[in-house]
């Protein structure tokens, strides 16, 4: 089960050849996917050889191989984690029952909506990032961008497989719609707001990969607990690939911070911008923006949908099986921040409808660990500056704080105060213009843009100056 059949037109480990109807449906969808990829995938590099990893098995040992290939030739396919024949549903009203191998009819619409929402994020991020290749800071970074892109494309395949295999005509229609929506399009936008934001520069890309892909980790981990076993197995394998996307973000921001600190140490009395790097206050403003829009992806603090997903056994908590409560939560409570007139208060609320906030808490703690590592870089350079996650109520468009203004340190402020200080808290037009002007493509092997440090090591044991993308 662990190996993947690459002799098939659609590589898979689900015995696609044994289901001719499904195979035909996916083979009809495949050329439309490739058309979407050529139209909306990485611009200007479709014909270039890129040093990419491709999954060859789904077991824990050595699941990928590396080599050169052109992105349209990447072997996208359908890969599910190994099945557990004894797996039981771990939570909700169906706790203890055998995991479902088919969609329970009464949950069909709800489950389809979960899969479509997750699936829609995958092509959206490719669309958001399609122009970045022109301004890459190095071939190393260009290759990492393309690795993220092709894997997001494969994650789209993962969700489309579930739709086509288990949801009949409705699933086929949803699979088509995933290729018709466009990030930022006025008429046919992507479903979630963060995936309609622009990614105009590499600082934004690294922040997106750190914060927004980390949201993906927590959503996938929750779906990996699902009582619907094919969804669980699909998400478990997707999490293996998602880890690299977050590494690209964390290491990318860390290398920007490192280069800025190097310049600040060499020229302690100068504005870092005069030396062509991104100053730490601007990095903080970009951090504030991307963290806040990513928090919105978890939904409202109190949500009947979240409660229903859990009770029905469709979407669990992060690391559900490691928790030691009753996995029913009908009588449990959870502390969350709520808005009470002109104050933000922590209050005890029923646990089931606050599951979004519990997942957000796990996410925030994970983000903090990454910010701590960035601060360690600053501290090692002897600079007395600390990057901070803003308060979770800051710059929110969804939830209790959507209708009020909250400062990064958690104070409720008036609209006038917000207007007076937002240039200190969020990227300004001057910030965006400055960062954009730094974005000049660097494509000589081993060379890096001035505003970012080289990585400590290359990809898959290759040297940093390896030709990760062949441009000749």
Short mmCIF file of C-alpha atoms in Angstrom, two decimals:
data_model
loop_
_atom_site.label_atom_id
_atom_site.label_comp_id
_atom_site.label_asym_id
_atom_site.label_seq_id
_atom_site.Cartn_x
_atom_site.Cartn_y
_atom_site.Cartn_z
CA UNK A 1 0.00 0.00 0.00
CA UNK A 2 2.87 2.36 0.74
CA UNK A 3 4.26 2.55 -2.80
CA UNK A 4 2.76 4.67 -5.55
CA UNK A 5 2.14 3.36 -9.06
CA UNK A 6 3.87 5.82 -11.37
CA UNK A 7 3.10 3.77 -14.46
CA UNK A 8 -0.49 4.97 -14.34
CA UNK A 9 -1.62 8.08 -16.17
CA UNK A 10 -2.70 9.37 -12.74
CA UNK A 11 -0.20 8.10 -10.15
CA UNK A 12 -2.00 6.69 -7.15
CA UNK A 13 -2.01 4.18 -4.32
CA UNK A 14 -5.79 3.71 -4.25
CA UNK A 15 -6.08 1.10 -7.05
CA UNK A 16 -7.60 3.61 -9.42
CA UNK A 17 -7.37 1.05 -12.23
CA UNK A 18 -9.88 -1.07 -10.33
CA UNK A 19 -12.54 1.65 -10.55
CA UNK A 20 -12.98 2.45 -14.22
CA UNK A 21 -15.79 4.94 -13.71
CA UNK A 22 -13.74 7.01 -11.28
CA UNK A 23 -10.63 6.68 -13.42
CA UNK A 24 -12.46 8.04 -16.46
CA UNK A 25 -13.89 10.94 -14.45
CA UNK A 26 -10.46 11.93 -13.16
CA UNK A 27 -8.87 11.51 -16.58
CA UNK A 28 -11.48 13.93 -17.93
CA UNK A 29 -10.66 16.41 -15.15
CA UNK A 30 -6.89 16.09 -15.62
CA UNK A 31 -6.54 18.15 -18.86
CA UNK A 32 -8.64 20.92 -17.34
CA UNK A 33 -6.35 20.92 -14.32
CA UNK A 34 -3.30 21.17 -16.60
CA UNK A 35 -4.93 24.01 -18.50
CA UNK A 36 -5.52 25.80 -15.19
CA UNK A 37 -1.89 25.14 -14.19
CA UNK A 38 -0.52 26.60 -17.42
CA UNK A 39 -2.80 29.64 -17.14
CA UNK A 40 -2.53 30.29 -13.40
CA UNK A 41 0.59 28.45 -12.24
CA UNK A 42 4.11 29.92 -11.94
CA UNK A 43 4.56 32.52 -14.65
CA UNK A 44 7.58 32.32 -16.93
CA UNK A 45 9.08 29.05 -15.72
CA UNK A 46 6.82 26.32 -17.06
CA UNK A 47 9.48 25.10 -19.51
CA UNK A 48 12.38 25.16 -17.02
CA UNK A 49 13.91 22.13 -15.32
CA UNK A 50 13.43 22.39 -11.56
CA UNK A 51 15.02 20.25 -8.86
CA UNK A 52 11.86 18.95 -7.19
CA UNK A 53 10.93 16.18 -4.80
CA UNK A 54 8.19 13.76 -5.79
CA UNK A 55 6.42 11.35 -3.47
CA UNK A 56 7.15 7.70 -4.26
CA UNK A 57 5.61 6.15 -1.15
CA UNK A 58 3.48 7.11 1.83
CA UNK A 59 5.32 5.24 4.55
CA UNK A 60 7.41 7.01 7.15
CA UNK A 61 10.78 6.07 5.64
CA UNK A 62 12.15 7.96 2.65
CA UNK A 63 8.90 8.78 0.92
CA UNK A 64 10.29 11.14 -1.73
CA UNK A 65 12.83 11.25 -4.51
CA UNK A 66 14.55 14.33 -5.94
CA UNK A 67 15.35 15.15 -9.54
CA UNK A 68 14.93 17.63 -12.36
CA UNK A 69 11.63 17.92 -14.17
CA UNK A 70 9.46 20.56 -15.75
CA UNK A 71 6.55 21.58 -13.56
CA UNK A 72 3.77 20.68 -16.05
CA UNK A 73 5.30 17.18 -16.09
CA UNK A 74 5.13 16.83 -12.30
CA UNK A 75 3.40 13.56 -11.46
CA UNK A 76 0.41 14.87 -9.56
CA UNK A 77 -1.68 12.07 -8.20
CA UNK A 78 -3.73 10.57 -5.39
CA UNK A 79 -1.88 9.40 -2.30
CA UNK A 80 -3.52 8.31 0.94
CA UNK A 81 -1.73 7.34 4.13
CA UNK A 82 -1.67 3.68 5.10
CA UNK A 83 -5.05 2.36 6.29
CA UNK A 84 -5.66 1.17 9.82
CA UNK A 85 -8.20 -1.66 9.57
CA UNK A 86 -9.05 -1.29 13.26
CA UNK A 87 -9.48 2.48 13.29
CA UNK A 88 -12.47 3.72 15.27
CA UNK A 89 -14.03 7.16 15.48
CA UNK A 90 -12.36 8.91 18.41
CA UNK A 91 -14.87 11.62 19.33
CA UNK A 92 -18.43 12.87 19.15
CA UNK A 93 -21.70 10.97 19.11
CA UNK A 94 -20.18 8.14 17.05
CA UNK A 95 -17.18 7.65 19.34
CA UNK A 96 -16.04 4.02 19.35
CA UNK A 97 -17.80 3.07 16.11
CA UNK A 98 -15.69 1.81 13.18
CA UNK A 99 -14.44 4.66 10.99
CA UNK A 100 -16.64 5.21 7.93
CA UNK A 101 -15.35 3.98 4.58
CA UNK A 102 -18.31 5.57 2.79
CA UNK A 103 -20.00 8.93 3.34
CA UNK A 104 -22.85 8.70 5.86
CA UNK A 105 -25.86 9.91 3.89
CA UNK A 106 -27.15 12.26 6.56
CA UNK A 107 -23.78 14.08 6.70
CA UNK A 108 -23.21 14.25 2.97
CA UNK A 109 -23.71 17.99 2.47
CA UNK A 110 -21.75 19.01 5.54
CA UNK A 111 -18.82 16.77 4.71
CA UNK A 112 -18.74 17.95 1.10
CA UNK A 113 -18.62 21.58 2.26
CA UNK A 114 -15.63 20.83 4.51
CA UNK A 115 -13.76 19.17 1.65
CA UNK A 116 -14.57 21.92 -0.86
CA UNK A 117 -13.47 24.68 1.53
CA UNK A 118 -10.16 22.95 2.18
CA UNK A 119 -9.70 22.13 -1.50
CA UNK A 120 -10.32 25.73 -2.56
CA UNK A 121 -7.33 26.99 -0.58
CA UNK A 122 -4.88 24.86 -2.57
CA UNK A 123 -5.18 26.38 -6.07
CA UNK A 124 -5.77 29.79 -4.49
CA UNK A 125 -2.27 29.97 -3.02
CA UNK A 126 -0.73 28.95 -6.36
CA UNK A 127 -2.63 31.79 -8.01
CA UNK A 128 -1.53 34.25 -5.34
CA UNK A 129 2.13 33.34 -5.87
CA UNK A 130 2.28 32.95 -9.64
CA UNK A 131 4.24 36.16 -10.34
CA UNK A 132 6.91 35.74 -7.65
CA UNK A 133 9.37 33.87 -9.84
CA UNK A 134 10.33 37.05 -11.65
CA UNK A 135 11.72 38.60 -8.45
CA UNK A 136 13.25 35.57 -6.74
CA UNK A 137 16.09 36.35 -4.30
CA UNK A 138 17.99 33.20 -5.38
CA UNK A 139 17.64 29.93 -7.27
CA UNK A 140 17.40 28.18 -3.91
CA UNK A 141 14.32 30.23 -3.02
CA UNK A 142 12.88 29.91 -6.52
CA UNK A 143 13.07 26.14 -6.24
CA UNK A 144 11.39 26.20 -2.83
CA UNK A 145 8.57 28.35 -4.20
CA UNK A 146 7.99 25.88 -7.02
CA UNK A 147 8.07 22.92 -4.63
CA UNK A 148 5.35 24.57 -2.56
CA UNK A 149 3.36 25.30 -5.74
CA UNK A 150 3.41 21.77 -7.14
CA UNK A 151 2.50 20.30 -3.76
CA UNK A 152 -0.43 22.69 -3.41
CA UNK A 153 -1.48 21.40 -6.83
CA UNK A 154 -1.28 17.85 -5.52
CA UNK A 155 -3.33 18.78 -2.49
CA UNK A 156 -5.99 20.00 -4.88
CA UNK A 157 -5.88 16.56 -6.51
CA UNK A 158 -6.34 14.99 -3.07
CA UNK A 159 -9.56 16.88 -2.42
CA UNK A 160 -10.84 16.37 -5.98
CA UNK A 161 -10.33 12.63 -5.62
CA UNK A 162 -12.57 12.62 -2.55
CA UNK A 163 -15.23 14.70 -4.31
CA UNK A 164 -15.22 12.54 -7.44
CA UNK A 165 -14.98 9.21 -5.62
CA UNK A 166 -17.62 9.75 -2.94
CA UNK A 167 -20.03 12.54 -3.94
CA UNK A 168 -21.29 11.64 -7.41
CA UNK A 169 -22.55 14.41 -9.68
CA UNK A 170 -22.35 17.01 -6.90
CA UNK A 171 -18.69 16.11 -6.39
CA UNK A 172 -17.92 16.38 -10.09
CA UNK A 173 -19.54 19.83 -10.23
CA UNK A 174 -17.58 20.97 -7.19
CA UNK A 175 -14.35 19.69 -8.76
CA UNK A 176 -15.03 21.83 -11.83
CA UNK A 177 -15.80 24.88 -9.69
CA UNK A 178 -12.43 24.55 -7.94
CA UNK A 179 -10.79 25.35 -11.28
CA UNK A 180 -13.17 28.19 -12.10
CA UNK A 181 -12.78 30.40 -9.04
CA UNK A 182 -9.81 32.77 -9.00
CA UNK A 183 -7.93 34.39 -6.14
CA UNK A 184 -8.97 38.03 -5.85
CA UNK A 185 -11.51 37.83 -8.67
CA UNK A 186 -14.45 40.19 -8.11
CA UNK A 187 -17.02 37.84 -9.63
CA UNK A 188 -15.61 34.42 -8.69
CA UNK A 189 -13.34 34.86 -5.67
CA UNK A 190 -11.89 32.07 -3.59
CA UNK A 191 -14.02 31.01 -0.61
CA UNK A 192 -11.82 32.28 2.26
CA UNK A 193 -10.72 35.90 2.55
CA UNK A 194 -7.01 35.34 3.17
CA UNK A 195 -6.79 33.52 -0.16
CA UNK A 196 -8.00 36.57 -2.04
CA UNK A 197 -5.19 38.77 -0.70
CA UNK A 198 -2.30 39.62 -3.00
CA UNK A 199 1.16 38.16 -2.45
CA UNK A 200 3.17 40.88 -4.21
CA UNK A 201 6.64 40.27 -2.77
CA UNK A 202 8.81 37.66 -1.13
CA UNK A 203 8.45 39.02 2.39
CA UNK A 204 4.70 38.55 1.99
CA UNK A 205 5.25 35.06 0.57
CA UNK A 206 7.41 33.99 3.50
CA UNK A 207 4.92 35.45 5.98
CA UNK A 208 2.07 33.69 4.14
CA UNK A 209 3.95 30.38 4.22
CA UNK A 210 4.66 30.76 7.92
CA UNK A 211 1.25 31.98 9.09
CA UNK A 212 -1.34 30.92 6.53
CA UNK A 213 0.16 27.53 5.69
CA UNK A 214 0.34 26.94 9.45
CA UNK A 215 -3.41 27.46 9.56
CA UNK A 216 -3.51 24.75 6.87
CA UNK A 217 -1.57 22.46 9.19
CA UNK A 218 -4.13 22.84 11.96
CA UNK A 219 -7.13 22.50 9.65
CA UNK A 220 -5.64 19.38 8.04
CA UNK A 221 -4.75 17.92 11.44
CA UNK A 222 -8.35 18.42 12.59
CA UNK A 223 -9.69 16.79 9.42
CA UNK A 224 -7.17 13.96 9.84
CA UNK A 225 -9.17 13.01 12.95
CA UNK A 226 -12.37 12.69 10.88
CA UNK A 227 -14.57 9.65 11.22
CA UNK A 228 -14.67 9.55 7.39
CA UNK A 229 -11.57 7.45 6.90
CA UNK A 230 -10.65 8.41 3.30
CA UNK A 231 -10.56 12.09 4.35
CA UNK A 232 -8.48 11.24 7.41
CA UNK A 233 -5.95 9.25 5.39
CA UNK A 234 -5.76 11.92 2.70
CA UNK A 235 -5.05 14.67 5.24
CA UNK A 236 -2.47 12.61 7.10
CA UNK A 237 -0.34 12.38 3.99
CA UNK A 238 -0.91 16.04 3.07
CA UNK A 239 0.50 17.02 6.47
CA UNK A 240 3.79 15.38 5.50
CA UNK A 241 4.14 17.84 2.63
CA UNK A 242 2.73 20.83 4.54
CA UNK A 243 5.68 20.75 6.93
CA UNK A 244 8.02 21.87 4.14
CA UNK A 245 5.79 24.83 3.30
CA UNK A 246 6.00 26.11 6.87
CA UNK A 247 9.77 25.55 6.86
CA UNK A 248 10.05 27.74 3.75
CA UNK A 249 8.16 30.50 5.56
CA UNK A 250 9.93 30.32 8.90
CA UNK A 251 13.41 30.01 7.45
CA UNK A 252 12.71 32.71 4.85
CA UNK A 253 11.64 35.28 7.44
CA UNK A 254 14.51 34.16 9.67
CA UNK A 255 17.03 34.79 6.90
CA UNK A 256 15.56 38.25 6.26
CA UNK A 257 15.84 39.03 9.98
CA UNK A 258 19.40 37.71 10.02
CA UNK A 259 20.50 39.89 7.09
CA UNK A 260 18.90 42.98 8.64
CA UNK A 261 20.65 42.29 11.94
CA UNK A 262 23.99 41.87 10.17
CA UNK A 263 23.59 45.30 8.58
CA UNK A 264 22.43 46.86 11.85
CA UNK A 265 25.50 45.51 13.61
CA UNK A 266 27.83 46.78 10.90
CA UNK A 267 26.14 50.20 10.73
CA UNK A 268 24.55 50.77 14.16
CA UNK A 269 23.75 54.44 13.58
CA UNK A 270 22.22 54.11 10.12
CA UNK A 271 18.70 53.48 8.92
CA UNK A 272 18.85 49.86 7.64
CA UNK A 273 16.92 50.91 4.55
CA UNK A 274 19.87 52.99 3.38
CA UNK A 275 21.73 49.68 3.06
CA UNK A 276 18.99 47.90 1.11
CA UNK A 277 17.55 45.62 3.78
CA UNK A 278 14.11 45.43 5.42
CA UNK A 279 14.02 47.16 8.80
CA UNK A 280 12.67 45.27 11.80
CA UNK A 281 9.69 47.62 12.38
CA UNK A 282 8.50 46.92 8.83
CA UNK A 283 8.93 43.18 9.41
CA UNK A 284 6.79 43.59 12.54
CA UNK A 285 4.06 45.34 10.53
CA UNK A 286 4.01 42.57 7.92
CA UNK A 287 3.90 40.03 10.75
CA UNK A 288 0.90 41.84 12.28
CA UNK A 289 -0.99 41.77 9.01
CA UNK A 290 -0.41 38.14 8.06
CA UNK A 291 -1.02 36.83 11.56
CA UNK A 292 -4.32 38.69 11.86
CA UNK A 293 -5.75 37.62 8.50
CA UNK A 294 -4.68 34.04 9.21
CA UNK A 295 -6.49 34.09 12.56
CA UNK A 296 -9.71 34.84 10.69
CA UNK A 297 -9.39 31.52 8.85
CA UNK A 298 -10.37 29.69 12.04
CA UNK A 299 -13.80 31.34 12.09
CA UNK A 300 -15.76 32.87 14.95
CA UNK A 301 -14.94 32.19 18.58
CA UNK A 302 -18.40 30.72 19.14
CA UNK A 303 -19.61 28.55 16.28
CA UNK A 304 -22.48 26.12 16.02
CA UNK A 305 -20.84 24.73 12.86
CA UNK A 306 -17.71 23.81 14.82
CA UNK A 307 -19.84 22.13 17.47
CA UNK A 308 -21.78 20.19 14.84
CA UNK A 309 -18.66 19.08 12.96
CA UNK A 310 -17.30 17.64 16.21
CA UNK A 311 -20.49 16.06 17.48
CA UNK A 312 -21.10 14.39 14.11
CA UNK A 313 -17.55 12.99 14.06
CA UNK A 314 -16.49 14.92 10.95
CA UNK A 315 -13.74 17.20 12.29
CA UNK A 316 -11.85 16.70 15.53
CA UNK A 317 -9.47 18.77 17.60
CA UNK A 318 -5.75 19.06 16.97
CA UNK A 319 -4.20 15.79 18.22
CA UNK A 320 -7.60 14.57 19.37
CA UNK A 321 -6.44 11.09 20.33
CA UNK A 322 -3.76 12.48 22.66
CA UNK A 323 -6.30 14.35 24.78
CA UNK A 324 -7.47 12.75 28.02
CA UNK A 325 -11.03 14.06 28.38
CA UNK A 326 -14.21 12.18 27.39
CA UNK A 327 -14.03 13.29 23.69
CA UNK A 328 -17.70 14.23 23.89
CA UNK A 329 -17.41 17.68 25.55
CA UNK A 330 -21.14 17.99 26.21
CA UNK A 331 -20.59 19.16 29.78
CA UNK A 332 -17.12 20.68 29.37
CA UNK A 333 -16.22 24.37 29.26
CA UNK A 334 -13.39 26.38 27.74
CA UNK A 335 -12.10 29.89 28.47
CA UNK A 336 -12.17 32.31 25.56
CA UNK A 337 -11.88 36.06 25.05
CA UNK A 338 -15.23 37.75 24.54
CA UNK A 339 -16.25 41.33 23.92
CA UNK A 340 -18.38 42.88 26.66
CA UNK A 341 -19.39 46.39 25.58
CA UNK A 342 -16.11 48.31 25.80
CA UNK A 343 -14.00 45.55 27.36
CA UNK A 344 -12.31 42.31 26.29
CA UNK A 345 -12.85 39.66 28.94
CA UNK A 346 -11.91 36.01 29.42
CA UNK A 347 -15.07 34.04 30.10
CA UNK A 348 -15.96 30.39 30.55
CA UNK A 349 -18.05 29.07 27.68
CA UNK A 350 -19.42 25.64 26.65
CA UNK A 351 -16.60 23.68 25.04
CA UNK A 352 -18.36 22.47 21.89
CA UNK A 353 -19.19 25.81 20.26
CA UNK A 354 -15.74 27.20 21.22
CA UNK A 355 -13.74 24.57 19.32
CA UNK A 356 -12.61 27.13 16.73
CA UNK A 357 -11.01 29.14 19.51
CA UNK A 358 -9.37 26.08 21.02
CA UNK A 359 -7.81 25.29 17.65
CA UNK A 360 -6.77 28.94 17.33
CA UNK A 361 -5.07 28.70 20.73
CA UNK A 362 -3.01 25.73 19.51
CA UNK A 363 -2.13 27.70 16.38
CA UNK A 364 -1.11 30.84 18.29
CA UNK A 365 1.18 28.82 20.56
CA UNK A 366 2.82 27.24 17.50
CA UNK A 367 3.28 30.65 15.85
CA UNK A 368 4.88 31.95 19.03
CA UNK A 369 7.50 29.22 18.92
CA UNK A 370 8.52 30.38 15.45
CA UNK A 371 8.62 34.05 16.49
CA UNK A 372 10.79 33.03 19.46
CA UNK A 373 13.28 31.54 17.01
CA UNK A 374 13.35 34.77 15.00
CA UNK A 375 13.94 36.70 18.22
CA UNK A 376 16.83 34.39 19.05
CA UNK A 377 18.51 35.52 15.81
CA UNK A 378 18.05 39.17 16.82
CA UNK A 379 19.35 38.48 20.33
CA UNK A 380 22.43 36.66 19.00
CA UNK A 381 23.34 39.85 17.11
CA UNK A 382 23.12 41.87 20.32
CA UNK A 383 20.13 43.94 19.18
CA UNK A 384 17.51 44.99 21.71
CA UNK A 385 14.39 44.47 19.60
CA UNK A 386 11.66 41.84 19.97
CA UNK A 387 9.17 40.75 17.34
CA UNK A 388 5.76 40.08 18.87
CA UNK A 389 2.52 38.47 17.86
CA UNK A 390 -0.22 41.08 18.11
CA UNK A 391 -3.25 40.51 20.29
CA UNK A 392 -5.68 38.08 18.68
CA UNK A 393 -8.32 40.81 18.50
CA UNK A 394 -6.10 43.06 16.38
CA UNK A 395 -7.24 43.76 12.78
CA UNK A 396 -9.88 41.07 12.77
CA UNK A 397 -12.64 40.78 10.19
CA UNK A 398 -14.35 37.74 11.73
CA UNK A 399 -15.46 37.07 15.30
CA UNK A 400 -16.04 39.11 18.43
CA UNK A 401 -13.52 41.81 17.55
CA UNK A 402 -14.60 42.34 13.95
CA UNK A 403 -16.73 45.38 14.83
CA UNK A 404 -14.21 47.10 17.12
CA UNK A 405 -10.67 48.41 16.90
CA UNK A 406 -8.02 46.62 18.96
CA UNK A 407 -4.40 47.70 19.22
CA UNK A 408 -1.56 45.15 18.93
CA UNK A 409 -1.21 45.18 22.73
CA UNK A 410 -4.89 44.37 23.22
CA UNK A 411 -6.42 47.78 24.02
CA UNK A 412 -9.77 48.76 22.59
CA UNK A 413 -9.20 52.05 20.77
CA UNK A 414 -11.41 54.55 19.02
CA UNK A 415 -11.56 54.86 15.26
CA UNK A 416 -9.66 58.14 15.56
CA UNK A 417 -6.87 56.45 17.55
CA UNK A 418 -6.78 53.61 15.05
CA UNK A 419 -6.46 56.01 12.14
CA UNK A 420 -3.73 57.93 13.94
CA UNK A 421 -1.63 54.83 14.68
CA UNK A 422 -2.41 52.20 12.04
CA UNK A 423 0.69 53.24 10.05
CA UNK A 424 2.72 52.01 13.04
CA UNK A 425 0.87 48.67 13.14
CA UNK A 426 0.20 47.61 9.55
CA UNK A 427 2.29 47.81 6.36
CA UNK A 428 2.10 51.29 4.88
CA UNK A 429 2.12 52.19 1.22
CA UNK A 430 5.69 53.39 1.76
CA UNK A 431 6.60 49.98 3.22
CA UNK A 432 5.04 48.17 0.29
CA UNK A 433 6.76 50.40 -2.24
CA UNK A 434 10.13 50.03 -0.52
CA UNK A 435 9.87 46.25 -0.26
CA UNK A 436 8.63 46.01 -3.84
CA UNK A 437 11.61 48.04 -5.05
CA UNK A 438 13.97 45.55 -3.39
CA UNK A 439 12.47 42.71 -5.39
CA UNK A 440 15.01 42.18 -8.18
CA UNK A 441 15.50 38.69 -9.54
CA UNK A 442 18.79 36.98 -8.61
CA UNK A 443 19.33 33.83 -10.64
CA UNK A 444 23.07 33.13 -10.56
CA UNK A 445 23.73 29.91 -8.63
CA UNK A 446 24.96 30.65 -5.11
CA UNK A 447 24.07 34.35 -5.26
CA UNK A 448 21.44 35.96 -3.03
CA UNK A 449 19.63 39.27 -2.98
CA UNK A 450 21.18 41.75 -0.57
CA UNK A 451 18.11 41.78 1.70
CA UNK A 452 18.21 38.07 2.63
CA UNK A 453 20.91 35.82 4.10
CA UNK A 454 21.95 32.55 2.49
CA UNK A 455 20.51 29.40 4.09
CA UNK A 456 22.65 27.29 6.38
CA UNK A 457 22.38 24.32 4.01
CA UNK A 458 21.01 23.39 0.62
CA UNK A 459 18.20 21.03 -0.40
CA UNK A 460 18.61 17.25 -0.08
CA UNK A 461 22.30 17.46 0.71
CA UNK A 462 23.07 19.64 -2.29
CA UNK A 463 25.32 22.69 -1.82
CA UNK A 464 23.77 26.13 -1.47
CA UNK A 465 25.21 27.12 -4.87
CA UNK A 466 23.58 24.17 -6.64
CA UNK A 467 21.69 24.95 -9.86
CA UNK A 468 18.24 24.36 -8.39
CA UNK A 469 16.50 25.77 -11.46
CA UNK A 470 18.08 25.42 -14.88
CA UNK A 471 17.60 28.63 -16.80
CA UNK A 472 19.80 27.88 -19.78
#
